[in-house]
Short mmCIF file of C-alpha atoms in Angstrom, two decimals:
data_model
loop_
_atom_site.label_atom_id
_atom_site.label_comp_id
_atom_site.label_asym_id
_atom_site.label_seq_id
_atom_site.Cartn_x
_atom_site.Cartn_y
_atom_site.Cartn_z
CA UNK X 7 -86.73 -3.30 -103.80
CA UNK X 8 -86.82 -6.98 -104.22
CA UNK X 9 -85.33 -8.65 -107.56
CA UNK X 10 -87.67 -9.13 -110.23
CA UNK X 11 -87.00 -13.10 -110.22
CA UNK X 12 -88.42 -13.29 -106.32
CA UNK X 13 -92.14 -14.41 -105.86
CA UNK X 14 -93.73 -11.65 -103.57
CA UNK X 15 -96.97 -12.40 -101.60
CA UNK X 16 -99.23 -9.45 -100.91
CA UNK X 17 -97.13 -7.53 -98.69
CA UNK X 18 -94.29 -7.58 -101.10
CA UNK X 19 -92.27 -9.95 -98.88
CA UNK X 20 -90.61 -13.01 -100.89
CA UNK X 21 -92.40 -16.03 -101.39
CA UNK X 22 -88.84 -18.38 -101.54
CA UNK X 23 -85.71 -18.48 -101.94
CA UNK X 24 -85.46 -16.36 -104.97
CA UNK X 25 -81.75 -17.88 -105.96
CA UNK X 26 -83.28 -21.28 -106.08
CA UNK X 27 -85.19 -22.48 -109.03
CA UNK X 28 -88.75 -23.12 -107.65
CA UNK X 29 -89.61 -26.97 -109.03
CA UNK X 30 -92.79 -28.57 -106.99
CA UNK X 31 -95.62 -27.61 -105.66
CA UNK X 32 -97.20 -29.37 -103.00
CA UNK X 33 -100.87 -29.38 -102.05
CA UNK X 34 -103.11 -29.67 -99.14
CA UNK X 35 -105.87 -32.03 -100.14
CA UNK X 36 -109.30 -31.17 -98.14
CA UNK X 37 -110.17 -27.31 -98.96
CA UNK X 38 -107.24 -27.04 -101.30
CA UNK X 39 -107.77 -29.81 -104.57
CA UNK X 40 -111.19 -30.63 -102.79
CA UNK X 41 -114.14 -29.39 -100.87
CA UNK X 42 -114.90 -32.45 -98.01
CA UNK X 43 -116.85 -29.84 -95.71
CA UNK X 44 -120.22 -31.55 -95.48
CA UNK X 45 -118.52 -34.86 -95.89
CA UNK X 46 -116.65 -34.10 -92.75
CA UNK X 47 -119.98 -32.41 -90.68
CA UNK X 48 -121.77 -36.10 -91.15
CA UNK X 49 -118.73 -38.19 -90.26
CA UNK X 50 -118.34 -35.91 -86.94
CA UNK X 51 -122.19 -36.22 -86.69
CA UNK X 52 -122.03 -40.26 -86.62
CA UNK X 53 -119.18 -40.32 -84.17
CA UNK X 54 -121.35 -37.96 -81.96
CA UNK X 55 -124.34 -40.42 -82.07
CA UNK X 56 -122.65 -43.73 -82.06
CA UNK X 57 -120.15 -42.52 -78.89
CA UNK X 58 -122.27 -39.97 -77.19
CA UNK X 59 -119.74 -37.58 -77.58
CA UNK X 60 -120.99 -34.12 -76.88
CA UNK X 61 -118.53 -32.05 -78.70
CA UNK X 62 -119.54 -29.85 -81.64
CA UNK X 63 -118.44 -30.11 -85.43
CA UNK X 64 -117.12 -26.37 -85.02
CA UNK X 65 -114.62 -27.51 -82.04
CA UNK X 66 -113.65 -29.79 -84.05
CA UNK X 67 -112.86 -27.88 -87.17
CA UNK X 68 -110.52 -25.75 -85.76
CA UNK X 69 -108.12 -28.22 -85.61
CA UNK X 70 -108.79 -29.59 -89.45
CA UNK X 71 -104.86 -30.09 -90.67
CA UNK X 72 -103.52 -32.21 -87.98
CA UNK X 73 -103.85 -36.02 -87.95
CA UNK X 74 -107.13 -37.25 -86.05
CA UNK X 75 -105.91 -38.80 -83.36
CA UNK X 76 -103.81 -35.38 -82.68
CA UNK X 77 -107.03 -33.64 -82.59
CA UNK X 78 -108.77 -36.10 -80.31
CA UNK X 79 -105.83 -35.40 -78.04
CA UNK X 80 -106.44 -31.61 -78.77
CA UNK X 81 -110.19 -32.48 -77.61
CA UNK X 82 -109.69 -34.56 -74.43
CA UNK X 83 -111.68 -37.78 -76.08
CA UNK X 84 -110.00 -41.51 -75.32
CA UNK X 85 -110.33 -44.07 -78.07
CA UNK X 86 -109.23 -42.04 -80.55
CA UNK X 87 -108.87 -45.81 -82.97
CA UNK X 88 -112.00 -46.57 -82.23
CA UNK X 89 -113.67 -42.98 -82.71
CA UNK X 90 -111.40 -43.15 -85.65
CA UNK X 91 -113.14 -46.25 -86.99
CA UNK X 92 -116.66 -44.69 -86.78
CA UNK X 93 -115.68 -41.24 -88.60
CA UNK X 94 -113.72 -43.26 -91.68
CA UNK X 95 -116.66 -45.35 -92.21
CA UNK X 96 -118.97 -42.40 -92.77
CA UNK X 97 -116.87 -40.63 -94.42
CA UNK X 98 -116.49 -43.50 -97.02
CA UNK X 99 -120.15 -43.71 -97.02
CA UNK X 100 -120.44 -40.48 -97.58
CA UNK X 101 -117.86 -39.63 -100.41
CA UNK X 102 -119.61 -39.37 -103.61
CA UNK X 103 -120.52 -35.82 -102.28
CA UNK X 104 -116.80 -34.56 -102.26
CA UNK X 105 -116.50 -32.17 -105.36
CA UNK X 106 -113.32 -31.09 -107.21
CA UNK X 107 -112.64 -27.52 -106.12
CA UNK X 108 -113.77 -25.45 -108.98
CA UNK X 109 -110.74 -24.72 -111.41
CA UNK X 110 -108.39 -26.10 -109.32
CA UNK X 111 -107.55 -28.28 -112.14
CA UNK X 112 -106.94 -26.40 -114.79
CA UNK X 113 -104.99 -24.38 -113.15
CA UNK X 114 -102.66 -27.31 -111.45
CA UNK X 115 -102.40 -27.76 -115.53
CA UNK X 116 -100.78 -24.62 -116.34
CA UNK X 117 -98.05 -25.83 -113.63
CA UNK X 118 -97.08 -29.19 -114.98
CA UNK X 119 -97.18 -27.27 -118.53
CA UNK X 120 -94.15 -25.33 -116.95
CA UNK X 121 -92.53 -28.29 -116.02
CA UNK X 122 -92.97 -28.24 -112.18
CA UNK X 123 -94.11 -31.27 -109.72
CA UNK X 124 -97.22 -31.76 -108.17
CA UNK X 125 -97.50 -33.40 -105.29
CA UNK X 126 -99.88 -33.65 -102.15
CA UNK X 127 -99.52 -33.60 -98.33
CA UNK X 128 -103.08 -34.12 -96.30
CA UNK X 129 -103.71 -35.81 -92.76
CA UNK X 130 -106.22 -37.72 -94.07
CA UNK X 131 -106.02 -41.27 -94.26
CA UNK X 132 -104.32 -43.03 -97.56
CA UNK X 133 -107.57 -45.31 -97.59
CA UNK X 134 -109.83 -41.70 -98.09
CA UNK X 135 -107.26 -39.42 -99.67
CA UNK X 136 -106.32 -42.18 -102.57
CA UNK X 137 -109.68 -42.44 -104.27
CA UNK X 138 -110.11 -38.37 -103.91
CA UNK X 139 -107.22 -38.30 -105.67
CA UNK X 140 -107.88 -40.39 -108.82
CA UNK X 141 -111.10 -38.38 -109.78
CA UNK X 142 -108.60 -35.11 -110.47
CA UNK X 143 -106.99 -36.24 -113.93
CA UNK X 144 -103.16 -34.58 -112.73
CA UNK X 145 -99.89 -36.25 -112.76
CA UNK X 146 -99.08 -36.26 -108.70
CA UNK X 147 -95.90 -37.26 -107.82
CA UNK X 148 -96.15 -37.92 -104.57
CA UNK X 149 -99.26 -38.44 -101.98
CA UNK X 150 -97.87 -38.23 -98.39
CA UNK X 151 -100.39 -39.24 -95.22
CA UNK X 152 -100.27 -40.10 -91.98
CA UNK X 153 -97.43 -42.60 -91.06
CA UNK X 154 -95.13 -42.98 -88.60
CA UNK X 155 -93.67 -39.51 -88.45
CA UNK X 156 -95.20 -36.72 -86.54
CA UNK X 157 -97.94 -34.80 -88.55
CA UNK X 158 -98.53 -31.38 -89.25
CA UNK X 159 -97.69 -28.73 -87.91
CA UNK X 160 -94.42 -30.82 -87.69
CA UNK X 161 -91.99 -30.46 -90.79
CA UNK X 162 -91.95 -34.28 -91.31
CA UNK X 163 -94.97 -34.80 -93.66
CA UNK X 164 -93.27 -32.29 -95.80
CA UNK X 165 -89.95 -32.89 -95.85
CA UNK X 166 -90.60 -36.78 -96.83
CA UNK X 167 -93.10 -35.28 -99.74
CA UNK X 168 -89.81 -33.35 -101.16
CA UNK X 169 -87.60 -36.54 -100.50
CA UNK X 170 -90.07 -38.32 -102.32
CA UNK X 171 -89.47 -35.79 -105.40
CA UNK X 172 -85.77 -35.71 -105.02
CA UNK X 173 -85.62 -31.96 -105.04
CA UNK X 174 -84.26 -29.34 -101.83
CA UNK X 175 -87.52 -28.11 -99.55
CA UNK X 176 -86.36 -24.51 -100.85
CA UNK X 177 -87.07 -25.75 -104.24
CA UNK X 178 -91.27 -25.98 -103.48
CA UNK X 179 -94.07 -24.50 -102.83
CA UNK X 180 -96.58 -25.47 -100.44
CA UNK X 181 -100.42 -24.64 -101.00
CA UNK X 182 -102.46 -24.96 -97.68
CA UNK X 183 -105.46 -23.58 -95.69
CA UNK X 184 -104.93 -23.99 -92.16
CA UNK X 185 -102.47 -22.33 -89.46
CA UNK X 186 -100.54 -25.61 -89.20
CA UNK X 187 -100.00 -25.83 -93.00
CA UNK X 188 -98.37 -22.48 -92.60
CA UNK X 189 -96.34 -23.63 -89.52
CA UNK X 190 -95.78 -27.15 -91.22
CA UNK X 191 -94.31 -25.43 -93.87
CA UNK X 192 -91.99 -22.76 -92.02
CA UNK X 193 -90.56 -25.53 -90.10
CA UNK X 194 -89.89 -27.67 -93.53
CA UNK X 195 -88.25 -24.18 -95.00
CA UNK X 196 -91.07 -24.52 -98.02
CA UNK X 197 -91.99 -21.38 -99.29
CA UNK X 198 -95.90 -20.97 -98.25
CA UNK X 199 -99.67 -20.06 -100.29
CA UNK X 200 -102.12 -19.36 -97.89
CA UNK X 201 -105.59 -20.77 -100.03
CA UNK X 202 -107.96 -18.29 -99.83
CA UNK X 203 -110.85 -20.34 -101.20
CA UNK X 204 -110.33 -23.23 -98.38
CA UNK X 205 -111.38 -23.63 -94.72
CA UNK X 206 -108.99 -21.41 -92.04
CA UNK X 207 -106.94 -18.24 -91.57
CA UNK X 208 -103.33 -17.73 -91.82
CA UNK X 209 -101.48 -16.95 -89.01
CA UNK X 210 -98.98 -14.72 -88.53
CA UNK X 211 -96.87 -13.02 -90.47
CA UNK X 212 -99.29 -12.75 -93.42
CA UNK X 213 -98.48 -15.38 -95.84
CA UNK X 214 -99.70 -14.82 -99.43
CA UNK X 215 -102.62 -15.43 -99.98
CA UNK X 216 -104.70 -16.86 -103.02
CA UNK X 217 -107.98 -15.86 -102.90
CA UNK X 218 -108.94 -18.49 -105.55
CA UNK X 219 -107.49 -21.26 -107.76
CA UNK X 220 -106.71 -18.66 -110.50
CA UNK X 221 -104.85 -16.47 -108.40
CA UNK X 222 -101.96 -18.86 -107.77
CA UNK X 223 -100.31 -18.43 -111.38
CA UNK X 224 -99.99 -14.81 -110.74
CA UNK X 225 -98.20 -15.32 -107.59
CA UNK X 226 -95.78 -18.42 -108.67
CA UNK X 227 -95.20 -18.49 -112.19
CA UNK X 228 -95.23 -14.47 -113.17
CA UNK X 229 -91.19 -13.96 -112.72
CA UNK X 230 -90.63 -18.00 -113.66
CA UNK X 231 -87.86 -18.27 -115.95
CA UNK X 232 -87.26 -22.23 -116.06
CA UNK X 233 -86.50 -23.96 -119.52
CA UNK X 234 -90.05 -25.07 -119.61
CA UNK X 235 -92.01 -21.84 -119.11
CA UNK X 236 -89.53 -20.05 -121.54
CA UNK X 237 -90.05 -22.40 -124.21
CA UNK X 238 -93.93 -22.30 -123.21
CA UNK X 239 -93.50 -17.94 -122.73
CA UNK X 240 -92.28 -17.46 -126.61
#
């Protein structure tokens, strides 16, 4: 049977690295900390309309996770920039009908109470994620988007976030909702949360799995036994 310190997902398998003191936990941004659905559905609809592109939101969607002009590749559509160009604008237009995943918040709380890091990891844009980022009142140590490096499902995006935080990948946690957050994080050698509550499957093996916001301090924090949650525990 596993030790009582390890962090089990729903098939009893271990989370992490249960001899190395969990620290961070890193977040997925759209259908993790926020819900950008319909935001997303009009910004696909204008770059239908404005570039006659006959390609549905749903083929689209499929691919949410990966940098946009990785999915345009994925897609077969030139000009990703200036396809780009179109979405971003509606999707800025559009933004004041993001919301705050409900009790995402309060929960990310009960984390930094423990003493761990927060920190986020999204292919969207700085220009976008930024401002979504400022309306959730948490202390985020790192935001980490598209750059240089090779987005997800590559390691890269991942492995700079935990740079960023000075700490070893096996000492986080990453919280996604997509297959290539999984395989983003496998490659990183992050310890994975499949988010029940956001917009894809896992793939395989079974991750664990949050079904909601509430669910993730009863996977992480149960066997923690860091300074912080003891002096928090008595």
């Amino acid at each position: 049977m596993p030790g009582q310190d390890q962090l089990f997902d729903r098939q009893g398998a271990a989370v992490s690295d249960p001899t190395i003191p969990v620290q961070a936990l890193l977040l997925d941004l759209d259908g993790v900390l926020v819900d950008s659905l319909p935001v997303m559905r009009e910004a696909w609809t204008a770059v239908r309309s404005k570039h006659r592109i006959d390609v549905p939101f749903a083929a689209y969607q499929q691919h949410l996770g990966r940098p946009f002009a990785d999915i345009m590749h994925l897609l077969n559509l030139p000009n990703a920039e200036h396809l780009q160009e179109t979405y971003d604008d509606a999707a800025r237009a559009n933004s004041d009908q993001v919301e705050i995943c409900a009790g995402v918040e309060e929960v990310l709380q009960t984390f930094v109470a423990r003493g761990w890091l927060l920190g986020v990891v999204t292919s969207k844009p700085r220009n976008r994620a930024l401002p979504l980022l400022k309306r959730i009142s948490l202390p985020f140590a790192t935001l980490r988007t598209p750059g240089a490096e090779r987005g997800k499902p590559a390691p890269d995006p991942l492995l700079l976030a935990v740079l960023d935080m000075g700490i070893d990948p096996r000492q986080a946690i990453y919280v996604g909702d997509m297959n290539v957050d999984q395989e983003s994080a496998r490659r990183a050698g992050l310890g994975y949360v499949h988010a029940g509550w956001g917009y894809g499957q896992p793939g395989p093996p079974p991750p664990a799995l949050a079904r909601n916001p509430a669910d993730l301090p009863r996977l992480l924090l149960a066997h923690d036994t860091s300074p912080a949650a003891s002096r928090i525990i008595q």
